[in-house]
Tab-separated table of C-alpha atoms in Angstrom:
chain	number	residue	atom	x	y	z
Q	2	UNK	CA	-2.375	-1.833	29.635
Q	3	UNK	CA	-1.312	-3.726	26.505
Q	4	UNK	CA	2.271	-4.129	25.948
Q	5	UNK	CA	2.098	-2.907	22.037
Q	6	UNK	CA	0.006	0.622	23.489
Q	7	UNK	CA	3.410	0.961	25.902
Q	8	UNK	CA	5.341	0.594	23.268
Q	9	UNK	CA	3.603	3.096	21.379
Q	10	UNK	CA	3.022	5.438	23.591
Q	11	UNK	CA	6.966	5.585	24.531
Q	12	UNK	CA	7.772	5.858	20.441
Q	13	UNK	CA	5.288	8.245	20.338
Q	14	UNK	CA	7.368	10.285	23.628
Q	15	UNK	CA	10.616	9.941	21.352
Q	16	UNK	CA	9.172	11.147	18.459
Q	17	UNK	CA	8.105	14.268	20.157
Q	18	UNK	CA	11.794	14.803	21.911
Q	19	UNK	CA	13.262	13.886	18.371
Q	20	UNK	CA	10.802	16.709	16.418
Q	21	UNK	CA	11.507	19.331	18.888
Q	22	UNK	CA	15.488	18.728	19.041
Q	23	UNK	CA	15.296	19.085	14.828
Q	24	UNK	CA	13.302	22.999	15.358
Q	25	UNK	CA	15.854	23.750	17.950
Q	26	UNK	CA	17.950	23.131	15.337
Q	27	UNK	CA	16.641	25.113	12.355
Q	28	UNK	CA	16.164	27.486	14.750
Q	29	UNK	CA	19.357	28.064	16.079
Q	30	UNK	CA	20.277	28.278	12.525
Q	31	UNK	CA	19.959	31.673	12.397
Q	32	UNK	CA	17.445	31.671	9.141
Q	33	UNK	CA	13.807	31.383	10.263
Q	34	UNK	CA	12.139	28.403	12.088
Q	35	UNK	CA	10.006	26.190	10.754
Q	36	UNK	CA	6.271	27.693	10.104
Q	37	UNK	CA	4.374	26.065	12.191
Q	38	UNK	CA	6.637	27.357	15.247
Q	39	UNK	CA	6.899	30.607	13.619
Q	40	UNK	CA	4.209	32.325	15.965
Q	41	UNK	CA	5.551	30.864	19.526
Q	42	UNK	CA	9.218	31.853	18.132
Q	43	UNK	CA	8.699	35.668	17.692
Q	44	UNK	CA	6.717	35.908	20.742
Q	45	UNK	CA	9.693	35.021	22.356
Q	46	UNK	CA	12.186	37.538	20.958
Q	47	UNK	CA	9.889	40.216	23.079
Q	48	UNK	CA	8.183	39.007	26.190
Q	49	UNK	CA	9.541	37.403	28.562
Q	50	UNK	CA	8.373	33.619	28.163
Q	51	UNK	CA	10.330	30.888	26.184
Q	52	UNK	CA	9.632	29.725	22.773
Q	53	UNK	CA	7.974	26.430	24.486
Q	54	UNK	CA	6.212	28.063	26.900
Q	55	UNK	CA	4.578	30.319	23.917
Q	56	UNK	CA	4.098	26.495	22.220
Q	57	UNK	CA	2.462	25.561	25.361
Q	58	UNK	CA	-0.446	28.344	25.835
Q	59	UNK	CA	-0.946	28.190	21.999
Q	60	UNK	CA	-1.786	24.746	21.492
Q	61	UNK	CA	-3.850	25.016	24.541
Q	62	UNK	CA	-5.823	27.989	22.876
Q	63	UNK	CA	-5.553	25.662	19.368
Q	64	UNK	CA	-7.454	22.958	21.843
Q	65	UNK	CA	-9.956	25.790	23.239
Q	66	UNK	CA	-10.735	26.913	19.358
Q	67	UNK	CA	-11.558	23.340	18.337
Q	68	UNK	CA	-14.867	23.206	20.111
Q	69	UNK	CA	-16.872	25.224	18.596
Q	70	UNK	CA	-15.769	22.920	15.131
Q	71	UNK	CA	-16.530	19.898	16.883
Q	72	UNK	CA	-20.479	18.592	17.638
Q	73	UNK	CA	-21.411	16.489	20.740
Q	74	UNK	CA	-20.578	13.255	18.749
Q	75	UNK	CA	-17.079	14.131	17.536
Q	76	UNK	CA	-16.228	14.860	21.130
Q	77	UNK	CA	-17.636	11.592	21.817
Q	78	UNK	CA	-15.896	9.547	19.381
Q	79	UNK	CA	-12.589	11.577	19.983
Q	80	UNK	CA	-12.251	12.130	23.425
Q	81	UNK	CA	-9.047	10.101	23.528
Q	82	UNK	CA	-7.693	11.668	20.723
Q	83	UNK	CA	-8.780	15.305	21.922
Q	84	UNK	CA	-7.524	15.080	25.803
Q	85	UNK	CA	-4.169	13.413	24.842
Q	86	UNK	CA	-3.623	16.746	23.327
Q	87	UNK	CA	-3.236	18.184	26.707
Q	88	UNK	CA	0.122	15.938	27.470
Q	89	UNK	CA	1.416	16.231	23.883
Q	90	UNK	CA	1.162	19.871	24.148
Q	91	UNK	CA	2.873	19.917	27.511
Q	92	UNK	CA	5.642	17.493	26.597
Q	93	UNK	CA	6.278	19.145	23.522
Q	94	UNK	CA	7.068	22.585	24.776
Q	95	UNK	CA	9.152	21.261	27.656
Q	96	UNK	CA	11.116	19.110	24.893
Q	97	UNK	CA	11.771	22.385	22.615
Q	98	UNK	CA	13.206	24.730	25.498
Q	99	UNK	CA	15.431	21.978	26.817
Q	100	UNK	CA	16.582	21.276	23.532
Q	101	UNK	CA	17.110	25.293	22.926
Q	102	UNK	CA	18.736	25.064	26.161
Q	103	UNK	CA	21.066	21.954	25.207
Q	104	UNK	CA	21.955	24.344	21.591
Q	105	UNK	CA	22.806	27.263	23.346
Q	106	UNK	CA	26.255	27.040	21.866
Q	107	UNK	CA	25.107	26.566	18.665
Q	108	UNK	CA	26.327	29.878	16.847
Q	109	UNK	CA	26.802	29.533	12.870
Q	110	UNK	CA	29.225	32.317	12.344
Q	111	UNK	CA	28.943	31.958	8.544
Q	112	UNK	CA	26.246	31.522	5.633
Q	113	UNK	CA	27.309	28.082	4.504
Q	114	UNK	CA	27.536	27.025	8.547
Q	115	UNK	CA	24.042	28.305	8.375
Q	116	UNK	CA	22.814	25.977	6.130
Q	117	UNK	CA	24.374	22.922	7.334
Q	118	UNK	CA	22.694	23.348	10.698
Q	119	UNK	CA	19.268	24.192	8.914
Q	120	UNK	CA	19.960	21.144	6.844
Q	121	UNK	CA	20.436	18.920	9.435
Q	122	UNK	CA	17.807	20.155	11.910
Q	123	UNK	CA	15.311	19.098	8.696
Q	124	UNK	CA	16.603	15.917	8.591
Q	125	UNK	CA	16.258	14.996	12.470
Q	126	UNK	CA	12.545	17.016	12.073
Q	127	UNK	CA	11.830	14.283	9.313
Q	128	UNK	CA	13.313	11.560	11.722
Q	129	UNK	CA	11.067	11.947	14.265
Q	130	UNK	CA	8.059	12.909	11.998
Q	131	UNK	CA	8.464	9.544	10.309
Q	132	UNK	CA	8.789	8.176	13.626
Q	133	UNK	CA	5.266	9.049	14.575
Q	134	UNK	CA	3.695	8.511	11.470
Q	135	UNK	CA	4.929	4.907	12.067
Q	136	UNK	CA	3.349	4.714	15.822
Q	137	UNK	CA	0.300	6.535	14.908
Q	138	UNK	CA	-1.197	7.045	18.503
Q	139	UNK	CA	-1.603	10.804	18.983
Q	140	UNK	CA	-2.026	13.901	17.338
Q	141	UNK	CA	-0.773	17.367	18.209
Q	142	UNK	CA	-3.271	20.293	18.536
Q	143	UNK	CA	-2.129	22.425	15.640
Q	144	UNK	CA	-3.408	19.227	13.352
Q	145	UNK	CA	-6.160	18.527	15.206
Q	146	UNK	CA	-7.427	22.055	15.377
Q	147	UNK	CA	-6.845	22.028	11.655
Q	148	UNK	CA	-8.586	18.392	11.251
Q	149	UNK	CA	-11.792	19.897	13.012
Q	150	UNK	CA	-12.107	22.826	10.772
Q	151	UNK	CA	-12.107	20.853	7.479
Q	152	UNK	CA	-14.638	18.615	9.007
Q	153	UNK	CA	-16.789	21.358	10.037
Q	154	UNK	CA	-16.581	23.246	6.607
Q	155	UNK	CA	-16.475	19.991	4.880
Q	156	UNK	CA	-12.700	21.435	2.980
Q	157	UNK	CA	-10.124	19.592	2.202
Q	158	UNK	CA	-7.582	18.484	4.907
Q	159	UNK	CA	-4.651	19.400	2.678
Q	160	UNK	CA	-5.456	23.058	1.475
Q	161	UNK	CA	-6.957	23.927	4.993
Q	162	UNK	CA	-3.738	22.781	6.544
Q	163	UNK	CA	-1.700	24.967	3.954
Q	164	UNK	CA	-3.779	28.168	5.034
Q	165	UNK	CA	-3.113	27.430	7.988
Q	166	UNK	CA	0.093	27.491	7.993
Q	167	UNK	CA	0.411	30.275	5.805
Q	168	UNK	CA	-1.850	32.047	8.438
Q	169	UNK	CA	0.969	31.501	11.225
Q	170	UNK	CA	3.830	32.891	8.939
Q	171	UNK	CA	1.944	36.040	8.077
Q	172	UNK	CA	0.775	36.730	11.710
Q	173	UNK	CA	4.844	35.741	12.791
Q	174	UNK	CA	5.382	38.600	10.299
Q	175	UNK	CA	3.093	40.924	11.785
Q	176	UNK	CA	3.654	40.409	15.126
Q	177	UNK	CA	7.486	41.277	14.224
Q	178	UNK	CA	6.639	44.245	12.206
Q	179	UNK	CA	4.048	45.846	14.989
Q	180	UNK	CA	6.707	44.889	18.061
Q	181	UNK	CA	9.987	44.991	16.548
Q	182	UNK	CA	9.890	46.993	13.740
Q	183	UNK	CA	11.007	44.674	11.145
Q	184	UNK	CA	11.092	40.877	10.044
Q	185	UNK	CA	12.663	38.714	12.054
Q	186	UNK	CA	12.184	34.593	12.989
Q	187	UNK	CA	10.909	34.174	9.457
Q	188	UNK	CA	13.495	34.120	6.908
Q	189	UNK	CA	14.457	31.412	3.687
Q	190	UNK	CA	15.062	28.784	5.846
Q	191	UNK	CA	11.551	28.624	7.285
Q	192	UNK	CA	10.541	28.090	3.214
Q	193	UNK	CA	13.783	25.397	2.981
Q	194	UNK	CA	12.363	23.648	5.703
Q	195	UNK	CA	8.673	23.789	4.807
Q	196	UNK	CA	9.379	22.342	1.281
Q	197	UNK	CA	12.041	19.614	2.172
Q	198	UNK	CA	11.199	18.393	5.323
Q	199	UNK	CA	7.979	16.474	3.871
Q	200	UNK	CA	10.388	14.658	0.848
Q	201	UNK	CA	12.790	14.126	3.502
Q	202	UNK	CA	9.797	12.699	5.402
Q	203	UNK	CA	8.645	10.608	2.528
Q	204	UNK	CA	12.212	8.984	1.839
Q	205	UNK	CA	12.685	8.209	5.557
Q	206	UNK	CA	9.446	5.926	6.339
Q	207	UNK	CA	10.043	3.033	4.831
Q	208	UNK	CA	13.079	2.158	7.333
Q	209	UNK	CA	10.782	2.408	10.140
Q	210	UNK	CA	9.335	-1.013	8.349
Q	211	UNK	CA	10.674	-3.616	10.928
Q	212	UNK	CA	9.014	-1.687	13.579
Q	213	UNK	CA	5.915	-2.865	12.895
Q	214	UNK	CA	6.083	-6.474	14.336
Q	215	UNK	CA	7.458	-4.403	17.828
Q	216	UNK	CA	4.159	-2.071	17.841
Q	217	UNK	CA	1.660	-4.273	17.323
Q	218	UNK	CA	0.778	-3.425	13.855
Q	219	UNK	CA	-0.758	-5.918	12.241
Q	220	UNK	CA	-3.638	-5.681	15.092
Q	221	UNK	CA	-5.340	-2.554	13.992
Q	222	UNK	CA	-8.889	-1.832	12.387
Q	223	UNK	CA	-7.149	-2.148	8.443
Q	224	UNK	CA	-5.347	-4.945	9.087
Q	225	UNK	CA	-6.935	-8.687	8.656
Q	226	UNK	CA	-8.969	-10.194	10.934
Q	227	UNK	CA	-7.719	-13.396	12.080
Q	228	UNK	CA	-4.575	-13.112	9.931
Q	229	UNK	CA	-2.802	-16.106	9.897
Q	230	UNK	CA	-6.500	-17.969	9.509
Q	231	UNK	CA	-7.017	-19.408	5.878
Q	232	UNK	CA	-9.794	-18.087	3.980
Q	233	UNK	CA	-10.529	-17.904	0.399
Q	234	UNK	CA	-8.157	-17.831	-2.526
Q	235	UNK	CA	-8.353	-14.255	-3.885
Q	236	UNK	CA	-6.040	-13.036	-6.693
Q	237	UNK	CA	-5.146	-9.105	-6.304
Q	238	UNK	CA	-3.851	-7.021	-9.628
Q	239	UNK	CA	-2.002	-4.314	-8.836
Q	240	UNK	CA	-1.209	-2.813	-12.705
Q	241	UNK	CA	0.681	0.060	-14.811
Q	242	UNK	CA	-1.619	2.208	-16.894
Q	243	UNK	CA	-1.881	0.940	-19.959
Q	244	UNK	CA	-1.331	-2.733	-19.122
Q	245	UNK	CA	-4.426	-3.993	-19.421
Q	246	UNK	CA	-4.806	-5.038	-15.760
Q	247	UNK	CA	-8.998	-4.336	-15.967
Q	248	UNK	CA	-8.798	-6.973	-18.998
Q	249	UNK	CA	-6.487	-9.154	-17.632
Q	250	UNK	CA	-8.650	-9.341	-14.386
Q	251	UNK	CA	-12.353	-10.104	-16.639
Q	252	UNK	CA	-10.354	-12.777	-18.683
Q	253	UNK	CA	-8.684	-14.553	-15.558
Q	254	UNK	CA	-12.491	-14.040	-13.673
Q	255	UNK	CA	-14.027	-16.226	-16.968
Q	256	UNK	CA	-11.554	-18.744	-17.046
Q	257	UNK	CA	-11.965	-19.313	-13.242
Q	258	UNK	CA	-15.651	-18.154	-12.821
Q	259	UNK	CA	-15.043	-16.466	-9.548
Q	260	UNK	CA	-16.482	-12.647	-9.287
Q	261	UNK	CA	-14.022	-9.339	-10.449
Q	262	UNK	CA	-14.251	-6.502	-8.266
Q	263	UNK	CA	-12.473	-3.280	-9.927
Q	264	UNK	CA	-15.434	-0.436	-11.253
Q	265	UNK	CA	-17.653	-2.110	-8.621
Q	266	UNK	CA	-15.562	-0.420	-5.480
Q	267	UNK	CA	-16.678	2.820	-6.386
Q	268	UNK	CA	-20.809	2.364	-5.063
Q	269	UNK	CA	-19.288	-0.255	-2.358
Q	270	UNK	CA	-16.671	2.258	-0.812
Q	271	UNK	CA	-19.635	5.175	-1.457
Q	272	UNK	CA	-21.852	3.148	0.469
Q	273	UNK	CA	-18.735	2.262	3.207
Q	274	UNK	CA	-17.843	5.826	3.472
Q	275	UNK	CA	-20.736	8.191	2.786
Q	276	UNK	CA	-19.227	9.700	-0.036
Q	277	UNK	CA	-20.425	10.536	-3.656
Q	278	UNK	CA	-19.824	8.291	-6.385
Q	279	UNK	CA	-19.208	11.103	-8.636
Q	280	UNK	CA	-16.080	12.054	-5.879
Q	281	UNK	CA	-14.911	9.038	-5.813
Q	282	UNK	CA	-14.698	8.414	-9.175
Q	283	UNK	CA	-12.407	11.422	-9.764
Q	284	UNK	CA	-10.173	11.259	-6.927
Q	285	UNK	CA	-10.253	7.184	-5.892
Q	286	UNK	CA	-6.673	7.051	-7.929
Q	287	UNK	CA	-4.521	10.389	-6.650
Q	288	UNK	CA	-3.810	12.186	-3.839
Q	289	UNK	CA	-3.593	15.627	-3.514
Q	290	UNK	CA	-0.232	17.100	-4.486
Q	291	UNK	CA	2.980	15.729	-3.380
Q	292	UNK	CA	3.989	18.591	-3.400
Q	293	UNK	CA	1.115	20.307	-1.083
Q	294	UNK	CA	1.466	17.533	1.371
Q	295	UNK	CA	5.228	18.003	1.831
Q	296	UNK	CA	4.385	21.963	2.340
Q	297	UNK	CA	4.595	22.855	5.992
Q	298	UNK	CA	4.981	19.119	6.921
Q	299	UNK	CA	7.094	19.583	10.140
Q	300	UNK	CA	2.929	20.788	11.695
Q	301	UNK	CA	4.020	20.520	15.486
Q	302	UNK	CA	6.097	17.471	14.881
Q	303	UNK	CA	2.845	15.701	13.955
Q	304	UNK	CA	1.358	13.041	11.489
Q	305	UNK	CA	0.810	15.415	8.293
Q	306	UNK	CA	-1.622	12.633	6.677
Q	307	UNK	CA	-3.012	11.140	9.908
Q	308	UNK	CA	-5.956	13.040	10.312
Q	309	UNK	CA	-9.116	11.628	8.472
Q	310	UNK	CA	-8.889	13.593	5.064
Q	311	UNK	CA	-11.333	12.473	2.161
Q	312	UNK	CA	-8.345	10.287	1.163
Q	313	UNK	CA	-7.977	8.438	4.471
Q	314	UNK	CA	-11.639	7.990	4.676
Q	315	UNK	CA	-11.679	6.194	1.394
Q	316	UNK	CA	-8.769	4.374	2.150
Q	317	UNK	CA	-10.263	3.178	5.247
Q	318	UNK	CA	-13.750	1.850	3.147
Q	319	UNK	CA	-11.795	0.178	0.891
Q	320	UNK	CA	-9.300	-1.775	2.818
Q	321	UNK	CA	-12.166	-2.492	5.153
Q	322	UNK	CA	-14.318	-3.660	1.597
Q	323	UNK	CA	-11.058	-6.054	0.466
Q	324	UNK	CA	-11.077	-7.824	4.101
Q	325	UNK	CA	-14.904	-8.465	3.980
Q	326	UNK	CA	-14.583	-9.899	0.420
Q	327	UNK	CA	-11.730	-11.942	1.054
Q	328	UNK	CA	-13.624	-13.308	4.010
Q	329	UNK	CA	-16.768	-14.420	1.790
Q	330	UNK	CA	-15.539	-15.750	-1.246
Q	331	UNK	CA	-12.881	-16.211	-3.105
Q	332	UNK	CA	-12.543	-13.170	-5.792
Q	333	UNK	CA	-10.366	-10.654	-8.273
Q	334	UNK	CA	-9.526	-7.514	-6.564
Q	335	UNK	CA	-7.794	-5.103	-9.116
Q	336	UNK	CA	-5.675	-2.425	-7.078
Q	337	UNK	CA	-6.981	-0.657	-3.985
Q	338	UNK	CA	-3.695	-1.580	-2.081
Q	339	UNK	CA	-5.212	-5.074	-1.934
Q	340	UNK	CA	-2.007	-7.346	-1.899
Q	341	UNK	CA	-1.049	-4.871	1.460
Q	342	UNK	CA	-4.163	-4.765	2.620
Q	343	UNK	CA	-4.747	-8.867	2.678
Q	344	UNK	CA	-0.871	-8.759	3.445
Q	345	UNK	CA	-1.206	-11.612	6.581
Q	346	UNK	CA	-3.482	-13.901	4.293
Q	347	UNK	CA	-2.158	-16.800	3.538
Q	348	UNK	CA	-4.615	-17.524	0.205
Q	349	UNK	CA	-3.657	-14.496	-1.944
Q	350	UNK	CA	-2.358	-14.827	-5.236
Q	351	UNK	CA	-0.729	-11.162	-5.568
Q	352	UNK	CA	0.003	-10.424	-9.621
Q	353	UNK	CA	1.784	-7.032	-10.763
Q	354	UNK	CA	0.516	-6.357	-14.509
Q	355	UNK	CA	3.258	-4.184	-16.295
Q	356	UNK	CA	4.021	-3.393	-20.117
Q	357	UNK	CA	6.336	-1.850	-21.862
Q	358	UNK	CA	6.178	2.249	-23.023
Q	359	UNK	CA	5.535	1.538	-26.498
Q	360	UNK	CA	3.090	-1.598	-25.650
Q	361	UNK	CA	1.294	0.731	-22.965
Q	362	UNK	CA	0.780	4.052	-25.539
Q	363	UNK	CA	-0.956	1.463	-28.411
Q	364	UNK	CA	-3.207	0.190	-25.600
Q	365	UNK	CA	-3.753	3.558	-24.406
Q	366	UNK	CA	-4.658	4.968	-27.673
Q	367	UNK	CA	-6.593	2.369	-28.998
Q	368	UNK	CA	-7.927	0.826	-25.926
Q	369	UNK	CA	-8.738	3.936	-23.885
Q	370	UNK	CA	-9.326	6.666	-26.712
Q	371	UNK	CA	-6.437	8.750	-25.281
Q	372	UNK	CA	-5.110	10.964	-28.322
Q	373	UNK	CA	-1.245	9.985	-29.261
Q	374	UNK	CA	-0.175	13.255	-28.132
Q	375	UNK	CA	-1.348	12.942	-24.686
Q	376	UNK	CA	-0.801	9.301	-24.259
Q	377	UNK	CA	2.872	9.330	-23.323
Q	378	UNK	CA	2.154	11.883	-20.300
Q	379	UNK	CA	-1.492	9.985	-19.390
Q	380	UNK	CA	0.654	7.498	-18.224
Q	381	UNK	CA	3.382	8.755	-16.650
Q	382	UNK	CA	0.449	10.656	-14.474
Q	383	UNK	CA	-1.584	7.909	-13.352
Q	384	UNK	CA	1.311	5.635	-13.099
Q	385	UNK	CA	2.801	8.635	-10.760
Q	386	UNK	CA	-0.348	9.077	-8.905
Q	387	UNK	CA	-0.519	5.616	-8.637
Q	388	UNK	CA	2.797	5.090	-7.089
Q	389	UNK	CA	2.248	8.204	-4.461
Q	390	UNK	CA	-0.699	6.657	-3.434
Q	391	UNK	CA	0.306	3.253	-2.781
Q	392	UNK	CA	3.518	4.040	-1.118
Q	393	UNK	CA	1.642	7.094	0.670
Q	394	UNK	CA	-0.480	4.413	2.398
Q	395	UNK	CA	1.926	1.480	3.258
Q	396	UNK	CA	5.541	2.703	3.641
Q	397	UNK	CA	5.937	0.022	0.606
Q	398	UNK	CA	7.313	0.174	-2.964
Q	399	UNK	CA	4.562	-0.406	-5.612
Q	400	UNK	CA	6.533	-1.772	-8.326
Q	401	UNK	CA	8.854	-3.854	-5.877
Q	402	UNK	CA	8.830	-7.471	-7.593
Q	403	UNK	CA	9.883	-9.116	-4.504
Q	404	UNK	CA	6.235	-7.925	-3.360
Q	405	UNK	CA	4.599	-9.999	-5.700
Q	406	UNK	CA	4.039	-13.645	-6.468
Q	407	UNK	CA	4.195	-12.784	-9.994
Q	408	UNK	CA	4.862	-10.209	-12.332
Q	409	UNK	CA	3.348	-10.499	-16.330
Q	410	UNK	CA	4.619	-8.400	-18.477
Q	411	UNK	CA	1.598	-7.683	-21.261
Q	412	UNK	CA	4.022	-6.018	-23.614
Q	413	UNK	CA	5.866	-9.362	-24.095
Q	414	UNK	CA	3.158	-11.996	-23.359
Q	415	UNK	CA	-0.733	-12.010	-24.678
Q	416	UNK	CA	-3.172	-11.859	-21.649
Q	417	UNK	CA	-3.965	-15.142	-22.420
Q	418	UNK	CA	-0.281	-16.249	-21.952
Q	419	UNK	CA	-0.613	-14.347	-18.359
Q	420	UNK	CA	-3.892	-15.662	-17.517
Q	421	UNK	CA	-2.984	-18.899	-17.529
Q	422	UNK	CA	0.104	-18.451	-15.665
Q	423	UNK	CA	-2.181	-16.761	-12.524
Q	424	UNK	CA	-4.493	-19.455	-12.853
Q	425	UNK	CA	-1.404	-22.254	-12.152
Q	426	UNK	CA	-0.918	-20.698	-9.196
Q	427	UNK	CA	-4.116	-19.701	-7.852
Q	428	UNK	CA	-5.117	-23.439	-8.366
Q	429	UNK	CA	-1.958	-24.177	-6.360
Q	430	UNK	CA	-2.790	-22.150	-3.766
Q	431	UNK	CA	-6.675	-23.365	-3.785
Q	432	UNK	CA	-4.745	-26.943	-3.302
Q	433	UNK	CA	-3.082	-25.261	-0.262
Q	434	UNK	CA	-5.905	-23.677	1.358
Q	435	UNK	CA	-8.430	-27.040	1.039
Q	436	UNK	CA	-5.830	-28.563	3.021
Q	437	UNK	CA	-4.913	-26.493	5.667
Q	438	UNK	CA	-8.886	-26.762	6.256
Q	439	UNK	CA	-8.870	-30.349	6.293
């Protein structure tokens, strides 16, 4: 077996143990678990099997439910993915009784002591969450079972994944009421930990950066083939809105008559993915809700974005569309993660366009039609979505200048000014390239 899959697959072991000690520990807080252990927690207040043995025969049922979603040809293409869920499930409900076991003695005796151990169980949930977003090998069957319903009803990833969760809660609740006789297992800290568990998430994943090398990452389907091989020179524009990074990319694709590719992605990644132009269009630059995603994000100690939502899919077309023009000629790419996508290539010229507020409204107003009144929060919404997206997809700060080979600043300098700067060093880097051919 390849080293980097070991390596994986043993992350991918830690990052279960890791998720399950941080429930044990909301849990043992005293205020509610976590939602999507809600169900398998109640269960266990009044029968006689553990909280991960109830994990256990519900994520096997989870696994049973998925096949009527699934046709003959997802099971083909996913049979990995599908009977790893049979180990994951196993491992996962071992880890959470032994770490219930291990916190036995964990009893808050006040409010505040509460907290703190609800607090901290988020934060080693988010740990271990980021941990196997980073690995990316497996999936757990409460996101896979969700992952085959929005594919089968052709529904968002993110809002089926929210009712589901929902769902659990309100059956926890019922399931308490009917055998109990009141509420209990769900209480505020099973809403603390649903909404700050996915920030937590979000904040944590870019230290897991220098792991990457270790796993093997570069070697995947979005990542470059033959990496450290020198191709064509191509110049990517990531931009502000407002900047004038569209412009700044057709003046810089005159003055060095190579081809742009911006408004031109949407029919390529349409034709790449299957989707509608008209979706594309509307969507290509957010993502849905921060907020939604980090809802519920603790999902079985699973990836929350690593099932194929319309987002990944285009993702996925796109970064696959960069790499095939970088590998024919050399080009313009304006955003579309580019400068991360083409990260290993050693002939990319990677600008970041910014401007100035003031600079950015004028352009925005008289450039874009935007009305005055709307143009200060125009931009502070794409630029937002903008950012989400980008960092969503590579761990990486967007507007990190060390990122870039060059930042232009069109509130200060004319494009002109800033296309001639590019073009000194894509010229020097066209220099570069020749050679290492030669």
């Amino acid at each position: 077996m390849d080293k980097y899959l070991v390596r994986r697959y043993a992350l991918f072991l830690v990052s279960l143990f890791i998720n399950a000690f941080g429930i044990a520990l909301i849990t043992r807080a005293l205020l509610g678990t976590s939602p999507i252990t809600s169900v398998t927690y109640v269960l266990s207040m009044f029968t006689p099997l553990t909280m991960g043995q109830w994990t256990i025969l519900l994520n096997l049922l989870f696994m049973l439910l998925e096949l009527p979603f699934m046709t003959r040809e997802d099971l083909r293409v996913d049979r990995r993915i599908y009977l790893l869920q049979l180990p994951v499930t196993l491992f996962f409900g071992l880890f959470i009784d032994w770490s219930m076991s291990a916190l036995g003695w964990l009893e808050p005796q006040n409010y505040l002591a509460q907290l703190a151990s609800l607090l901290v169980g988020c934060v080693v949930l988010a740990v271990g969450i980021a941990l196997e977003v980073k690995v990316n090998i497996a999936m757990a069957a409460g996101e896979y079972f969700v992952r085959a319903i929005s594919r089968r009803l052709r529904r968002e990833f993110g809002y089926v994944k929210l009712g589901f969760d929902v769902t659990l809660v309100l059956l926890s609740c019922l399931l308490s009421l009917i055998f109990m006789s009141g509420i209990f297992g769900v209480r505020e800290g099973t809403v603390i930990a649903a909404l700050v568990v996915g920030p937590i998430v979000h904040f944590i994943t870019p230290f897991y950066r220098g792991l990457g090398r270790w796993i093997g990452e570069g070697r995947d389907a979005t990542a470059p083939a033959a990496a450290n091989a020198p191709r064509h020179v191509v110049v990517t524009i990531a931009r502000e809105f407002g900047s004038g990074g569209h412009l700044l990319g057709e003046r810089l694709s005159q003055r060095l008559g190579i081809p742009l590719y911006d408004r031109e992605f949407i029919r390529l990644a349409a034709q790449k993915s299957g989707m509608d132009e008209a979706y594309i269009l509307h969507n290509e630059q957010t993502i849905p809700s921060f907020w939604l995603k980090c809802i519920f994000a603790e999902t079985n100690g699973a990836r929350l974005g690593r099932s194929l939502t319309p987002e990944d899919v285009l993702f996925v077309a796109e970064s696959r569309i960069v790499q095939e023009l970088a590998g024919r000629e050399s080009c313009i790419i304006v955003g579309r993660c580019a400068d991360f996508v083409l990260r290993e290539d050693p002939g990319v010229v990677r600008v970041f366009c910014c401007s100035d507020a003031e600079s950015a409204r004028k352009r925005c107003i008289s450039g874009y039609g935007i009305s005055p009144e709307e143009a200060e929060s125009e931009i502070r919404r794409v630029n937002r979505n903008r950012r989400m997206h980008y960092e969503s997809y590579t761990g990486e700060r967007w507007d990190d200048p060390h990122r870039y080979d060059l930042t232009v600043n069109t509130g200060r300098m004319t494009l002109e000014d800033a296309c001639l700067s590019i073009e000194r060093l894509y010229l020097h880097r066209l220099v570069g390239v020749a050679n290492t051919k030669a």
